[in-house]
Every structure is written in C-alpha cells, then in structure tokens.
C-alpha cells in the first residue's frame, strides 16, 4: 500500500463523496463506501469522504442537547448512543478502540457538563457535532483494515463560519454558513498529507475557534463547501435514490429521472419540495462551478442526476412539478390608502418584526397576498394572530391556511405558457388563491386549498407530458421512470382486494346493514410474508387488533403464536393454539389473571415491581419475560406511543436493580426481554434499534433466551406513503443477529397482519350543506370505528355504489352518533352521494371491531369474512 502514499504527483484532481446516515450505519454499507472511494482512487483522484452520523444518532444528541435539567434523560440517551457505537465497533470487527474511546469519553464529559443545565448554545453545538466525529472515526479505522489508507480530517480545521447580518445567536451556533472560495494552497497542502480522507458533515468552526453546526441538510452542505474549497472535479452525493425526479416518485411512480439540470433549476426543485438535496448545498458549488451529482448507493451503475452550468442548446421544457403542503397565505385588502407612499414598506416591516420571511407575492389594485413557507418560518397560531393584529392597523387581513403550493419548474417558463393551457385546465374545479411566476423565469407556482390538492401532482405530471411541455422524450435531460428503475420497490401493484369484489360487497351491505368484511386471503398473504423473513425465530399475532374467530384460525394455521393482553383474550386464543404458542403481556392486570395465565401454561410478561412486591407467591420459581421502557416511544400518534415516562407501560430502567433483588428473593428467572414502543411504524431501522438496546441490556441478566422486539409494524395509510420495507427489516435484523447470535428473536405484530384485510361498509343516511361544508352521513360511526376520532387516523373512503363516477364534491364523512368527534373522514372528494349509497372505509381490519362500542345504544357493525 505504500506506493499509494509515495506518488503524490500522480493523483491530481479531487473528488468529494458524501454519505448519509443510513449509508454509514452497517458494515455492508461501509464496504460500498470503500469500493466507491477505491474506484476513484484507482482512476488517479484524491478522495474526500464526508459522512453523516449513524442513523438516529443526531436525534438522540438533540435530546441530550435539549434535556436541560433532566439529568436522567441525558444519562439514558447517552447510554443508548454508547451502546449503538459499541455495537457498530463490534460489527465492523475493529480492535483498536483508543480513538473511539476518546470521543465516547467526550460525550460523557459533555453530557455531565454544567453548561447542560442551561443548554448553552456553544455547548449544544459541541454535543451535536459528536455524531459525525464518532461515525468518521469508525469509518477511518474500518477503511484502514480494508487496506485503504484513509486519514481523519477535522472539518472544523478547514470550514470557517461567518456570522450573517441579523443572524440570531441560535443561528450563528446551530445554523451557521461558511463562505467558501477555491483555496488552491489548501488543496496542495492536503495533497501532501494523503490521498483519501474522511471528514465530518454538519459542522464548522467560528472565528473564535468554537464548534458550530450547519443546520438542516448540513452534511450535503459540508460536501458542497469542501467541493468548492478544493475546487473539486466533482461532488457526489450518495443517497438512497438515483437522483432528482420530475415529480415525487412516491406519489408519481412514472416520474422521470432528471439526468441533467443546471444549478438554478436544481435549486428551484430543491426549494419547492424535493427532499433529495437540501437547497443550501447548491450555492457553494455553483459559485465555484463544481459539478454536483446525486447517485444511489444501492445502484452505483446508474449515472444519477448531474447538476452543472446551463446547457443553452436544449429546448425549454418543464423539468419538474412539485408541491409544498402547510403553506399559509396572508391576504391584505387595502382600506383606502393603497397608493400611499411607503404603504408596502409599512406592511412588510410588520412581517420582519415577527421574524417571518415571505415567499410568494401577488398584488392587485387593492389587495396584496403573500405566502409564508413553514420550512423557512416558525409559523404557529400565536405568531399569526400577533401578525394579524398588527396588520389590522393598516389593512383588512385574512389568513388562509392550510394551502398547498404546486410549482412547475423549468428554465424559460414564459416561453412555455402556450403549451400549458391544457395543463392549467386541471385547476378548473379548485379554488386557486394565488398564481406567481418567478422573476427569474424558472417557476410558475399556483396555491390552492390543501384539502383539494390530493391527487393533483400525478394529474399535472401526466398532463405536462401529454402537452409536451415536459419533453420526456429528450434523453439529454430525462432518464428512465422511477417505476422502471425501482420496479422491485413498488408497493404491491395489485389493487386492494375489495375492488374486485364490489358486487359481492354491495350486496352484503344491503343485507347486513353496517358491517366489517375481512378477506382471509389477505391475512394469509401477510402471515406468509412475515414467516418468510429469515431473522425472526418466532412470530406472535397481537390479537387485540382483530380477534374474529376465522381470522385467528387462519393466523394460527400459518404457524404464528398469539399475544394476549387480558384473560379473556387468553381464553379465546387457547381455542386456536396450544399453550406453547401463547404469550400473556398484560398491563395493570389483577393478580388472578397472572395466576390463571401460569395455570394455562402461557409465557407471562411482567412490566412492574408491584406484582413481585405484593403477590410474590404467584410468581415464585417461575420463568418470566420482562417488559422494559427504553425511554422513548414511537408511532403514528401520541396515543399509540408506549414508551417514555409519560406512558404507563414497561419497567423503568432505573428500577432494574430493585427488580433483580425481588426476583432473586422469589427464585424467579427472567428468560426474555421485551419492548414494544408504539404502533404504525414504517421505518425498518426502528426494530434494529430496539433489538440492539435489548441485547445490550441482556448482559445485565443471567440467562436471557429470547428478545421480543414487539409489534408496531405499520401499514401506509395515505396514498404515497412508502410501505414498510420488509426486506430491509430482515436485512437489519439479520445483521444485528450476527452480533448477538445467542438470543431468539421474537416479534408480535397486530395491525400489519389484518389492517388491509378488512373494510367497513356503511350506507348513506342523509347529506347536508352548512356554509361551505358538505356533510355525508352514514349509518354507523365512531361506535364501529373510533380510530379517526381517537387517533386522527386517516382511512381511505370510497363510494362503492359510484366507483366509476367522477369525484366532484368535497365531503365531511360523519356517523349518526351524538358527538362532534363522530367523523370518519374530513375533506374527502367523492362522487355526489345519494341516500342508500354504500361507502367503504378501507384498512379497517385492525383496531376496528375490537374497539367498537354500543355508545348511544347503537349496535356496532357486524363482522363477516369472505
Ligand atoms: C398492541 C400490541 C402489539 C401490536 O401492536 P401493532 O401496532 O398492532 O403491531 C404488540 N405488542 C404489545 C405488547 C401490544 O400491546
């Protein structure tokens, strides 16, 4: 390897490559990083690798940075961060831990620092920087073991932040900017030090030598700064998608890869909604004229999106359509003083006073309407009412929210207008509040009510291609469709089961009145998909999600066990599986339920000291599983998060010693550890994290056999939400199991198995108009399905009687219960409904019938299977 170090002249140009959190969180991903760096190096380049923190770590550091007086919380999170890096150290097979230890000690010192109490900003910056310092340290060590001599480069040594005029103290420490211009002397100096470097994203130093943080999108921005500084030949941002697309591929799978963009177009696309690149990272590379490429770590054969100087020869084309939700509009109507000198200055001063920056503006003789973008502003109702009160002194104010801004981006937008006529016709039925054409001729933005914006972007994208305003056939600009590139990632393309059984369902609804219908084939398919994963040893179905006999029989036949939370559930479950497949995981249950569960031979999970302190004899000599609280919950709504001190579940870790003492006295053996942190989680990395934490904890027990990482496997509710990636989940779990092969891995999902298998059918009773609202009422409501009222859960609703008619009316879909919360869906666009129509509420198979009530003495929907 020495030859690499001794031939400096041979390696001239610099390539900066950046990898985000998921790309640095596993050993196979680091192998990929090594391969990419090696390839460049073999082509005679010097390589600077910029890394983010391991995924999830920055959030944890933020928790420490903001915990203030809560020492216990800081300590718990510190321990989690430590465990995570220990696990990574082990996974990478490293042996020399001195440097890692240095940064871990620094974490300990900082979290015990007296500055923590006031969360002082310089201290916060130092805490937040640790994630990248740790990940880059692990990376350098690992690349060296692979024979690629990489040097650790302290980003703070080279990136000097400069305070901006009017910047707050918070901004100077936690959202800093670094002015960069090519520094050839620095490039030459580094060239003398080595050929491959790893540095940290997200941080810089200030003039006083303190650590500062770059804020959101920080690692991409760091790569851009380094690219500019070294006047690199190229900056490559490696991520999990091939580049920027002509629309968000999650909602428009036919969106085309953008092969080539100029800096300004890319900036517009990033600013108006695309999440691939942070808009801040484009300025530095544009000024230094360094090309920036976005590429997919999993698909290195794809060329990605190259962003560079504009190519004048290309015909004008719309490049992308994007949307931003949660936009607030402020409409200001003049009260007679419009022409008055200084009026606008007066109005805008009031926005400045409240710290609000304005995005779009449209003006008329007597009205000026502006938009506030929540990603740039701290828009909350307090700020808005204060602003409105202030503005009311000089004009009539109306706040219009929430709105969605839909933007078409492309150089030469004005010359495209004639082609857009048919596209703009799509806005026909919608309430358009504002139209704005940017003065740089790069975008056209239309703001509409958010409730009406569902489905708009796919329609516009198709219309743009049809009108040849988006010249999808031009190979210089457009690459393949996302659906072609990632066919394997597409959500199951088959329409939901109930679409093909419409006639049958309509008949059922007419005969039965309100009813839940379950499709056993869907349940079976889900069970098989889970059983097909390699890592888990055992699956238990949490039957509180749906305890219909046929559903349980079907799941039991697929070989899953059953997880029960009450004695009645246990008795039901015992009809379908033998005792070796029964789990009992109650919470605040009475003593006799534990005794009965032991008598039945079920595995019992405890999550409190009280039963051992007061009912010891029930537990003497038993094997049990211990449910712990890992300190923070997850999930789709506060009410389904089951971790953290605010939640009643799990034993707090600070009571472990006491638990051990009690267990010893009763000759009790803890044979399993359990955590279930919430419901509706779509991020596969979550369970890896839970496993890592429980496995680390297992060292404090004698003979743990099984680790139960709970349920909570989510099902995407809204169109466009990405489904849980089962393959990724399996890969994560396989990986972590290699680190801890001694434990059995158990999971206990509920919702995942049954949510999509069930629908609720209800018939329209009455319709009503009140002001601007239209209501459609059906013959059952929160007495059958309480999730919308309880969790603000979103369920797709269709008018099954009129599937083929255009959805023209915006409805509030409500039930017959005397309660304002009796709403099944808000702002749903449906065909005009008539009484007797059958509405179908989708994804109602989980936590529907099992949570139903007889409120108002209205019998809830009946249940049947097809
Ligand atoms: C409810 C519950 C589950 C299942 O949760 P889902 O979100 O439906 O997967 C798993 N474990 C325990 C302990 C539960 O209470």
XYZ file of C-alpha atoms and ligand atoms in Angstrom, residues 542 544-545 563 565 585 627 674 676 678-680 710-713 748-752 847, ligand 1:
37
model
C -51.349 -9.453 18.849
C -56.317 -7.245 20.229
C -56.074 -5.917 16.654
C -50.120 -12.488 22.007
C -53.309 -8.773 26.915
C -48.475 -9.386 28.114
C -41.020 -5.686 29.554
C -39.480 -7.315 25.775
C -42.977 -2.546 22.333
C -45.646 2.044 19.588
C -47.841 1.383 16.618
C -47.827 2.239 12.926
C -42.686 -6.016 19.961
C -45.043 -5.139 17.159
C -45.947 -1.801 15.660
C -45.230 -2.791 12.058
C -45.577 -9.630 17.836
C -47.322 -7.567 15.162
C -51.061 -6.952 15.159
C -52.033 -4.277 12.663
C -49.681 -5.456 9.935
C -58.481 -1.995 15.799
C -50.847 -3.941 20.759
C -49.586 -4.613 20.985
C -48.846 -5.118 19.903
C -49.274 -4.974 18.477
O -49.185 -3.674 18.005
P -49.437 -3.375 16.452
O -49.207 -1.947 16.307
O -50.848 -3.743 16.148
O -48.485 -4.207 15.676
C -47.688 -5.770 20.198
N -47.246 -5.922 21.470
C -47.928 -5.442 22.524
C -47.413 -5.645 23.878
C -49.118 -4.765 22.321
O -49.785 -4.269 23.363
